[in-house]
Coordinates of C-alpha atoms and ligand atoms in Angstrom, one line a residue:
M1 CA 118.6 96.9 71.9
K2 CA 120.3 97.6 75.1
A3 CA 122.7 99.1 73.8
A4 CA 120.3 101.6 71.9
I5 CA 118.7 102.6 76.1
R6 CA 121.1 103.1 77.1
T7 CA 122.7 105.1 73.8
S8 CA 119.9 107.5 73.8
Y9 CA 119.4 108.1 77.5
D10 CA 123.3 108.9 78.0
E11 CA 122.6 111.7 75.2
F12 CA 119.5 112.7 76.0
P13 CA 119.3 112.0 79.8
Y14 CA 115.8 112.4 81.2
R15 CA 114.8 114.8 83.3
S16 CA 115.0 112.9 86.5
V17 CA 112.7 114.8 89.3
P18 CA 110.7 114.5 92.6
L19 CA 108.0 112.1 91.2
R20 CA 105.1 112.6 94.7
Q21 CA 103.2 109.6 93.7
T22 CA 105.5 107.3 94.1
H23 CA 107.3 108.3 97.6
P24 CA 106.8 105.0 100.0
D25 CA 104.4 107.5 102.3
H26 CA 101.5 107.7 99.3
L27 CA 101.9 103.6 98.9
A28 CA 101.8 102.9 102.2
T29 CA 99.2 105.7 103.2
V30 CA 97.1 104.0 99.9
A31 CA 97.9 100.6 101.0
S32 CA 96.4 101.6 104.6
L33 CA 93.6 103.5 103.8
F34 CA 93.0 99.6 102.5
G35 CA 93.7 97.7 104.9
F36 CA 97.7 96.7 104.5
D37 CA 100.4 97.3 106.4
A38 CA 103.0 98.8 104.5
A39 CA 106.1 99.4 106.4
D40 CA 107.2 102.5 108.3
V41 CA 108.6 105.0 105.7
R42 CA 111.7 106.7 108.5
R43 CA 113.0 103.3 108.4
C44 CA 112.3 101.0 105.1
R45 CA 114.6 99.9 102.7
V46 CA 113.6 100.9 98.7
L47 CA 115.0 100.5 95.7
E48 CA 113.5 102.0 92.6
I49 CA 115.3 100.2 88.7
G50 CA 115.4 103.4 86.0
C51 CA 115.7 105.7 88.7
A52 CA 118.2 108.0 85.7
S53 CA 120.1 110.9 87.4
G54 CA 118.1 110.5 91.1
G55 CA 116.2 113.2 90.5
N56 CA 113.8 111.2 92.4
L57 CA 115.4 109.1 94.4
I58 CA 118.3 111.6 96.3
P59 CA 115.7 113.9 98.2
M60 CA 113.9 111.0 99.8
A61 CA 117.6 109.7 101.2
A62 CA 117.5 113.6 102.2
S63 CA 114.9 113.2 104.2
Y64 CA 114.8 109.7 105.9
P65 CA 118.4 109.8 107.0
D66 CA 117.3 106.1 108.4
S67 CA 116.0 104.7 105.6
T68 CA 118.4 103.0 102.9
F69 CA 118.3 103.8 98.8
V70 CA 119.8 102.0 96.4
G71 CA 118.8 102.8 92.8
I72 CA 120.0 101.1 89.3
D73 CA 119.5 102.7 85.8
L74 CA 121.7 101.2 83.0
S75 CA 122.5 105.3 81.4
A76 CA 126.1 105.3 83.0
V77 CA 126.1 109.3 82.1
Q78 CA 122.7 109.6 84.2
I79 CA 124.6 107.4 87.5
A80 CA 127.7 109.9 86.9
Q81 CA 125.3 112.4 87.7
G82 CA 123.3 111.2 90.6
A83 CA 126.7 109.7 92.5
A84 CA 127.9 113.4 91.5
E85 CA 124.5 115.0 94.0
I86 CA 125.1 112.5 96.5
K87 CA 129.0 113.3 97.4
A88 CA 128.1 117.0 96.9
L89 CA 124.7 116.0 99.9
G90 CA 127.1 113.5 101.8
L91 CA 124.4 111.3 101.7
S92 CA 125.7 107.4 102.9
N93 CA 121.6 106.0 103.1
I94 CA 121.8 106.0 99.1
R95 CA 123.9 104.0 96.5
L96 CA 123.1 104.6 92.8
L97 CA 124.9 101.3 90.4
A98 CA 125.1 101.9 86.5
M99 CA 124.1 98.4 85.2
D100 CA 121.6 96.3 82.9
I101 CA 118.7 95.4 85.7
M102 CA 119.0 92.2 83.9
A103 CA 122.3 91.9 85.7
F104 CA 121.0 92.7 89.1
D105 CA 121.8 90.2 91.5
Q106 CA 121.5 91.2 95.0
A107 CA 119.8 89.4 97.6
D108 CA 118.4 92.0 99.2
T109 CA 114.6 92.2 100.5
F110 CA 112.9 96.0 100.2
D111 CA 109.7 97.4 101.8
Y112 CA 109.3 100.0 98.5
I113 CA 110.3 99.3 95.1
I114 CA 109.7 101.5 92.6
A115 CA 109.6 101.1 88.4
H116 CA 108.5 104.7 86.9
G117 CA 109.0 105.2 84.0
I118 CA 110.4 102.6 82.9
Y119 CA 108.3 98.9 81.8
S120 CA 106.2 99.9 78.8
W121 CA 109.9 101.0 76.9
V122 CA 112.1 98.4 77.6
P123 CA 111.7 95.1 76.0
V124 CA 109.5 91.7 77.2
P125 CA 112.5 90.1 78.7
V126 CA 113.3 93.5 80.5
Q127 CA 109.8 93.8 81.2
D128 CA 109.1 90.3 83.1
R129 CA 112.3 91.3 84.2
I130 CA 111.1 94.0 86.7
L131 CA 107.7 91.5 87.9
A132 CA 110.3 89.1 89.0
L133 CA 111.9 91.5 90.7
C134 CA 108.8 93.1 92.8
A135 CA 108.5 89.4 93.6
A136 CA 111.8 88.2 94.7
Q137 CA 112.7 91.4 96.1
L138 CA 109.6 92.2 97.4
A139 CA 110.3 92.1 101.7
P140 CA 106.3 90.7 102.8
R141 CA 104.9 93.9 104.2
G142 CA 106.6 95.9 100.6
I143 CA 104.6 97.4 97.9
A144 CA 105.7 98.6 94.3
L145 CA 104.4 100.9 92.7
V146 CA 104.9 100.0 88.2
S147 CA 103.5 102.5 85.7
Y148 CA 102.8 101.8 81.9
N149 CA 101.2 102.7 79.0
T150 CA 97.4 101.2 78.9
L151 CA 94.8 100.5 75.6
P152 CA 93.0 101.9 75.1
G153 CA 94.1 105.2 75.2
W154 CA 97.8 104.8 74.2
R155 CA 96.0 102.7 70.2
M156 CA 95.7 106.4 69.9
L157 CA 98.4 108.1 70.3
A158 CA 100.7 105.1 69.0
I159 CA 98.5 106.5 65.7
V160 CA 101.1 109.8 66.2
R161 CA 104.1 108.2 68.2
E162 CA 104.3 106.0 64.4
A163 CA 103.9 108.9 61.8
M164 CA 106.6 110.7 63.8
L165 CA 108.4 107.6 63.8
Y166 CA 107.8 106.6 60.4
Q167 CA 109.6 110.9 59.6
T168 CA 112.5 110.5 61.0
R169 CA 113.3 106.5 60.7
D170 CA 116.9 107.5 58.9
V171 CA 117.7 110.3 61.2
E172 CA 120.1 109.5 64.1
D173 CA 120.7 112.6 65.9
P174 CA 118.4 113.0 69.1
R175 CA 117.5 116.5 68.6
A176 CA 117.4 116.7 64.8
R177 CA 114.2 113.6 65.5
V178 CA 112.9 115.9 67.9
A179 CA 112.9 118.7 65.5
Q180 CA 111.7 117.0 62.7
A181 CA 108.9 114.7 64.7
R182 CA 107.9 117.7 65.6
A183 CA 107.3 119.5 62.8
T184 CA 105.4 116.2 60.8
L185 CA 103.3 116.6 63.3
D186 CA 102.3 120.1 63.1
F187 CA 103.0 119.8 60.2
L188 CA 100.0 116.9 59.9
A189 CA 97.6 118.5 62.3
D190 CA 97.9 121.6 60.4
A191 CA 97.5 119.4 57.2
V192 CA 94.9 117.0 57.9
P193 CA 92.3 117.6 55.4
D194 CA 89.2 116.7 57.0
K195 CA 90.2 118.6 60.2
N196 CA 86.7 117.9 62.1
S197 CA 86.4 113.9 61.4
A198 CA 87.7 112.0 64.4
Y199 CA 91.7 111.9 62.7
G200 CA 91.8 115.7 62.3
R201 CA 90.8 116.4 66.0
L202 CA 93.0 113.1 67.0
L203 CA 96.4 115.0 65.6
R204 CA 95.4 118.2 66.5
L205 CA 95.0 117.8 70.1
A206 CA 98.5 115.3 70.0
A207 CA 99.7 118.3 68.3
E208 CA 99.1 121.1 70.9
H209 CA 99.8 118.3 73.1
I210 CA 103.7 117.9 72.0
R211 CA 104.4 121.1 71.4
Q212 CA 104.3 122.1 75.4
K213 CA 106.0 118.9 76.7
P214 CA 110.2 119.2 76.5
D215 CA 112.7 117.2 73.4
Y216 CA 113.8 114.7 76.2
Y217 CA 110.1 113.8 76.9
V218 CA 109.3 113.8 73.2
L219 CA 112.2 111.6 72.6
H220 CA 111.6 109.1 75.0
E221 CA 107.9 108.9 76.1
Y222 CA 107.3 108.7 71.6
L223 CA 110.5 107.9 69.7
E224 CA 111.9 105.1 71.8
E225 CA 112.3 102.0 69.4
T226 CA 109.7 100.4 72.7
N227 CA 106.6 101.6 73.8
E228 CA 104.3 98.7 74.2
A229 CA 101.1 99.1 76.2
V230 CA 99.3 97.5 77.7
Y231 CA 95.7 96.0 78.8
F232 CA 95.0 96.7 82.6
E233 CA 93.7 92.5 82.4
Q234 CA 96.6 92.2 80.2
F235 CA 99.2 93.2 82.9
V236 CA 97.6 92.0 85.5
A237 CA 98.0 88.8 84.2
R238 CA 101.5 88.9 83.9
V239 CA 101.7 90.1 87.6
V240 CA 99.6 87.7 88.6
A241 CA 101.6 84.5 86.4
Q242 CA 104.7 86.5 89.1
H243 CA 103.2 85.1 91.9
L244 CA 101.8 88.9 93.0
R245 CA 98.5 91.1 94.2
Y246 CA 97.3 94.2 92.3
L247 CA 96.5 96.1 94.9
A248 CA 95.5 99.5 93.7
D249 CA 96.3 102.6 91.7
T250 CA 98.4 105.6 92.6
D251 CA 95.9 108.0 92.8
V252 CA 92.8 106.0 94.1
R253 CA 89.9 108.5 92.8
T254 CA 90.4 106.8 89.6
M255 CA 89.4 103.6 90.9
L256 CA 86.0 105.5 91.9
P257 CA 82.4 106.3 89.4
I258 CA 84.1 110.1 90.6
G259 CA 81.6 111.8 87.5
L260 CA 79.6 109.0 86.6
A261 CA 76.3 109.5 86.2
P262 CA 74.1 107.2 88.4
R263 CA 72.0 104.9 85.3
V264 CA 75.8 104.6 84.2
E265 CA 77.1 103.8 87.7
A266 CA 74.5 101.0 87.9
T267 CA 75.0 99.5 84.2
L268 CA 78.8 99.7 85.6
N269 CA 78.2 97.5 88.5
R270 CA 76.6 94.6 86.5
I271 CA 78.2 94.0 83.2
A272 CA 81.5 94.7 85.2
P273 CA 81.2 93.5 88.5
G274 CA 84.2 92.4 90.5
L275 CA 87.6 95.4 91.2
M276 CA 89.5 93.3 88.1
R277 CA 86.9 93.8 85.4
R278 CA 85.7 97.2 86.2
E279 CA 89.0 98.5 86.5
Q280 CA 89.4 97.8 83.3
F281 CA 86.4 98.7 81.8
L282 CA 86.6 102.0 83.5
D283 CA 89.3 102.2 81.4
Y284 CA 87.8 101.4 78.1
L285 CA 84.9 104.1 79.9
K286 CA 87.9 107.0 80.1
S287 CA 90.1 106.0 77.2
R288 CA 93.1 105.6 79.5
S289 CA 96.5 105.8 78.5
F290 CA 98.7 105.2 81.6
R291 CA 98.6 104.1 85.1
Q292 CA 100.6 103.2 88.2
S293 CA 99.5 100.6 89.7
L294 CA 100.8 99.4 92.8
L295 CA 101.7 95.7 93.4
I296 CA 102.2 93.3 96.7
R297 CA 103.2 89.9 97.3
E298 CA 100.4 87.8 96.7
G299 CA 98.1 86.1 99.5
A300 CA 99.2 89.1 101.4
A301 CA 95.4 90.3 103.2
L302 CA 93.2 93.5 102.0
D303 CA 89.5 94.7 102.3
R304 CA 89.5 97.4 100.1
K305 CA 86.4 99.2 101.8
L306 CA 87.0 102.5 102.1
S307 CA 86.3 103.2 105.7
P308 CA 86.3 106.4 107.9
A309 CA 88.2 104.4 110.2
R310 CA 91.5 104.4 108.4
V311 CA 91.4 107.7 108.0
M312 CA 92.0 107.7 112.2
A313 CA 94.7 106.4 112.3
L314 CA 96.4 108.5 109.6
R315 CA 97.5 112.3 109.1
V316 CA 95.8 115.3 107.3
A317 CA 96.3 118.4 105.4
T318 CA 94.9 120.7 103.2
P319 CA 95.4 123.6 101.6
V320 CA 92.3 125.0 102.0
Q321 CA 92.7 129.4 103.4
R322 CA 90.3 130.5 106.2
R323 CA 87.9 132.5 103.5
D324 CA 86.4 134.7 107.0
A325 CA 88.5 135.6 110.2
V326 CA 86.2 134.9 112.0
V327 CA 84.4 131.0 111.2
D328 CA 81.4 130.8 113.6
L329 CA 81.3 127.3 115.5
S330 CA 78.7 127.9 117.4
S331 CA 75.9 126.5 114.6
D332 CA 75.8 125.1 111.7
R333 CA 76.1 127.7 109.8
A334 CA 77.6 126.9 106.3
E335 CA 81.3 128.8 106.1
T336 CA 83.1 129.0 102.9
F337 CA 86.7 127.5 103.2
L338 CA 89.0 128.8 99.4
F339 CA 91.5 126.3 97.6
A340 CA 94.8 129.0 95.7
D341 CA 93.4 127.7 92.5
G342 CA 90.1 129.4 93.7
R343 CA 88.0 126.2 94.7
K344 CA 85.0 126.6 97.6
L345 CA 84.8 124.6 100.1
E346 CA 81.6 125.0 101.5
A347 CA 80.7 123.1 105.9
S348 CA 78.9 123.2 107.9
Q349 CA 78.7 121.2 110.7
P350 CA 81.4 122.6 113.4
I351 CA 83.8 120.0 114.2
V352 CA 84.4 119.9 110.7
K353 CA 84.7 123.9 110.7
A354 CA 87.0 123.6 113.6
A355 CA 89.2 121.0 111.9
L356 CA 89.2 123.4 108.8
T357 CA 90.4 126.6 110.5
I358 CA 93.2 124.3 112.5
L359 CA 94.6 122.1 108.9
A360 CA 94.4 126.3 107.2
A361 CA 96.7 127.2 109.9
Q362 CA 99.2 124.1 109.8
W363 CA 99.2 123.7 105.5
P364 CA 101.0 122.4 104.4
L365 CA 101.9 120.5 107.7
A366 CA 99.8 117.1 108.2
I367 CA 98.5 115.9 111.3
P368 CA 97.5 113.3 113.2
F369 CA 93.5 112.7 112.8
D370 CA 93.3 111.7 116.2
Q371 CA 95.5 115.3 117.2
L372 CA 92.4 117.3 114.9
H373 CA 90.2 116.0 116.3
A374 CA 91.4 116.9 120.2
E375 CA 92.1 120.0 119.0
A376 CA 88.7 120.7 117.5
A377 CA 86.5 119.4 120.3
E378 CA 88.6 121.9 122.5
R379 CA 87.8 124.3 119.4
L380 CA 84.1 123.9 120.5
G381 CA 84.7 123.8 124.0
S382 CA 84.0 120.7 126.0
G383 CA 81.2 118.8 126.9
A384 CA 78.6 120.1 125.0
R385 CA 78.7 117.7 122.0
D386 CA 78.9 113.4 121.4
S387 CA 83.1 113.8 120.9
L388 CA 82.5 110.1 119.2
A389 CA 79.8 110.8 117.5
D390 CA 82.0 113.7 115.8
R391 CA 85.1 111.6 115.9
E392 CA 82.7 109.6 112.9
L393 CA 81.3 112.7 111.1
L394 CA 85.1 114.2 111.1
A395 CA 86.7 110.8 109.5
S396 CA 83.6 110.8 107.4
E397 CA 84.3 114.4 105.9
I398 CA 88.0 113.4 105.8
L399 CA 87.9 111.0 103.6
R400 CA 85.0 111.9 101.2
L401 CA 87.7 115.6 101.1
H402 CA 90.5 113.8 100.3
L403 CA 88.3 111.4 98.0
S404 CA 87.0 114.6 96.0
G405 CA 90.6 115.6 95.9
A406 CA 90.2 118.5 98.5
A407 CA 92.7 117.0 101.5
E408 CA 95.5 115.0 101.5
L409 CA 96.3 111.6 103.6
H410 CA 99.8 110.9 104.8
R411 CA 101.1 108.1 106.6
A412 CA 104.6 109.5 107.7
E413 CA 105.1 112.0 109.8
P414 CA 106.3 115.3 107.9
P415 CA 110.4 115.4 107.7
F416 CA 109.7 119.4 107.8
V417 CA 108.7 122.0 110.5
L418 CA 106.6 124.9 109.7
A419 CA 108.2 127.3 111.6
A420 CA 111.6 127.4 112.0
G421 CA 113.7 127.2 115.6
P422 CA 116.2 129.8 117.2
R423 CA 119.2 127.8 114.7
P424 CA 117.4 127.9 111.0
E425 CA 118.5 125.0 108.9
A426 CA 116.4 124.2 104.9
G427 CA 116.6 121.0 104.0
A428 CA 120.4 119.8 101.9
V429 CA 118.4 119.9 98.1
A430 CA 117.5 123.0 98.2
R431 CA 120.6 124.2 100.4
R432 CA 123.0 123.2 97.6
D433 CA 120.2 123.6 94.3
A434 CA 119.7 127.4 95.3
P435 CA 122.9 128.5 94.3
R436 CA 123.1 127.0 91.2
G437 CA 119.7 127.7 89.5
A438 CA 115.3 128.1 90.7
A439 CA 115.3 124.5 89.5
S440 CA 115.0 122.2 93.2
A441 CA 112.5 120.0 95.2
N442 CA 111.1 120.7 98.9
L443 CA 110.5 118.3 101.4
R444 CA 107.2 117.1 100.7
H445 CA 108.6 115.8 98.0
E446 CA 107.3 118.0 95.1
P447 CA 109.6 119.8 92.2
I448 CA 109.5 123.4 92.9
V449 CA 111.1 126.7 91.8
L450 CA 113.0 128.8 94.1
Q451 CA 111.7 132.4 94.8
E452 CA 114.4 135.1 93.5
G453 CA 115.3 136.8 96.9
E454 CA 115.1 133.7 99.1
R455 CA 117.5 131.7 97.3
A456 CA 120.7 134.0 98.6
L457 CA 119.5 133.6 102.2
L458 CA 118.6 129.1 102.0
P459 CA 123.0 128.3 102.0
L460 CA 123.2 130.4 105.5
L461 CA 119.9 128.1 107.1
D462 CA 122.3 124.9 108.2
G463 CA 121.4 125.6 111.4
T464 CA 124.6 126.3 112.7
R465 CA 124.4 129.7 112.5
T466 CA 121.4 132.2 114.8
R467 CA 118.7 134.0 113.7
T468 CA 120.4 137.4 114.3
E469 CA 123.7 135.7 112.2
V470 CA 121.7 134.9 109.3
A471 CA 120.3 138.6 109.3
A472 CA 123.6 140.0 109.2
M473 CA 124.7 138.7 107.1
H474 CA 121.7 137.7 104.7
W475 CA 120.9 142.4 105.5
P476 CA 124.3 143.7 106.1
T477 CA 122.6 147.1 105.2
L478 CA 119.7 146.8 107.4
T479 CA 119.3 148.2 110.8
E480 CA 118.2 145.2 113.4
A481 CA 114.4 145.7 113.5
A482 CA 113.9 145.7 109.9
R483 CA 116.4 142.4 109.5
R484 CA 114.5 140.3 111.3
R485 CA 111.6 141.2 109.8
E486 CA 113.0 140.4 107.3
L487 CA 113.8 137.2 108.5
D488 CA 110.5 136.8 110.1
A489 CA 108.7 137.2 106.8
T490 CA 110.8 135.0 104.7
L491 CA 111.0 132.0 106.7
A492 CA 107.9 132.4 107.4
S493 CA 106.8 131.9 103.6
L494 CA 109.9 129.0 103.1
G495 CA 107.9 126.9 105.7
R496 CA 104.9 127.7 103.7
Q497 CA 106.8 125.6 100.9
A498 CA 107.9 123.3 103.3
L499 CA 111.7 124.0 102.3
L500 CA 112.5 124.0 106.7
V501 CA 113.6 121.1 108.9
R502 CA 114.7 123.5 111.9
Ligands
SAM601 C1 111.5 107.5 80.9 S1 113.5 107.0 82.3 C2 112.9 107.6 83.7 C3 113.2 107.8 84.2 C4 112.2 107.6 86.0 N1 111.8 106.9 87.1 C5 111.1 108.5 85.3 O1 110.4 107.9 85.6 O2 111.6 110.1 85.7 C6 113.7 105.4 81.5 C7 115.0 104.8 82.4 O3 115.2 103.7 83.0 C8 116.6 103.1 82.2 N2 116.0 102.0 82.0 C9 116.0 100.9 80.3 N3 116.6 100.2 80.1 C10 117.2 99.5 81.5 C11 117.0 98.2 81.7 N4 117.4 97.4 80.9 N5 118.3 98.3 83.5 C12 118.2 99.0 83.9 N6 117.5 100.6 83.2 C13 117.3 100.8 82.3 C14 117.2 104.5 81.5 O4 118.5 104.4 80.6 C15 116.2 105.4 81.8 O5 117.1 105.7 82.4

């Protein structure tokens, strides 16, 4: 079995990319919303189990030089790829180990343990080991993130998986397996006699979904030998047996009755009281197939009541834009703010309008709530307003925006700047990636596509050259004024993409 997993990932490596929802800053932020104080991201210890080639861990290590990172993975091929990246980036705060998690026996404790995309694809003894390791090696204020396939959602996907496995059972070569699996599903979706039956619709939707996914994903998500989905309550029972405690899911919004009619919510409260039963019942309601759960050590104190006071200790960012050049801060007139995807946000209270104006100019930087409130209050003019009431109003509104997906909250100071300094410096990962291709990661821990015109400039931005030197090297044929204009515009664009550190 182990050999099968190793071979599968060695021969067909997983494309390992930054996973924002696993970032310690995100875990710490969710934890603080629930009254749990996690370790400072700028000085923490992180372990990733099943780190593949380190695409998630390496950008974190590059952003937080005073934190330490350990990744383990069974696939020596993937670990060797990651080790080459680490060497090229000159990082000394990260180690990737090619080993079986069953053999990992370091005594160190970790503030954050990430096990993403592994639990459901390994046999039960390895699953138990993942949770046992979290229990043994989490620091007292530590948080583990474990993702896993859930029932009842995966029950339906299992039908598709089993059909594909059946038809590819004798095919050894991974590429040929994926091709044949795709062809099988396409055939079934097309040939199913009753296309409008539940089965017909399931096949069609699954075929559409899988057609958009790359080969490595189809192989590891659907065709691995092991793929065990569990009910949320079963998972929590395993967690409790290991003396761990369920804290939350990585997307807090999934824990709220968003989108449910009041009548449904009332019934839910009656028939599924308490957090665990409610979470389980929501999975039935939504046919959930995947969870990313945060775990802490048993006995840790929590207060899950979401309150605006918690927001006051956090940083805020939102990708909102102003619609009009001038926003009326003197009245309760409703103003519209826009998101890049066309969504609109209406705000009428002056303190909220002032804060959104500030956030629009600062994106993607997250600014401390207190600073946001102070700057917004200043824009409204001192004396005229009740600052304490405004502060509470703003915190409630930010919490509401966060829970509707319109505003981000962060615990840690961002590891990037919006405006470049006199010797501009881009993040090390993007500088290394730019000459090789467009795929990279920004300092918000997102996979990004580097823009063609910016790729050649990035390697020059290593913090040793002045702006004039960079511009002369990059635009040798332009006049000095034109160079300056080009450089200012490009640096502004890189800043907005969270690619600059200085
Ligand atoms: C689907 S990939 C997920 C990679 C990455 N965490 C992500 O989510 O993008 C699962 C990884 O777990 C590793 N793995 C499987 N069994 C393992 C074990 N027993 N010990 C260590 N790593 C293991 C595989 O080699 C593979 O790289």
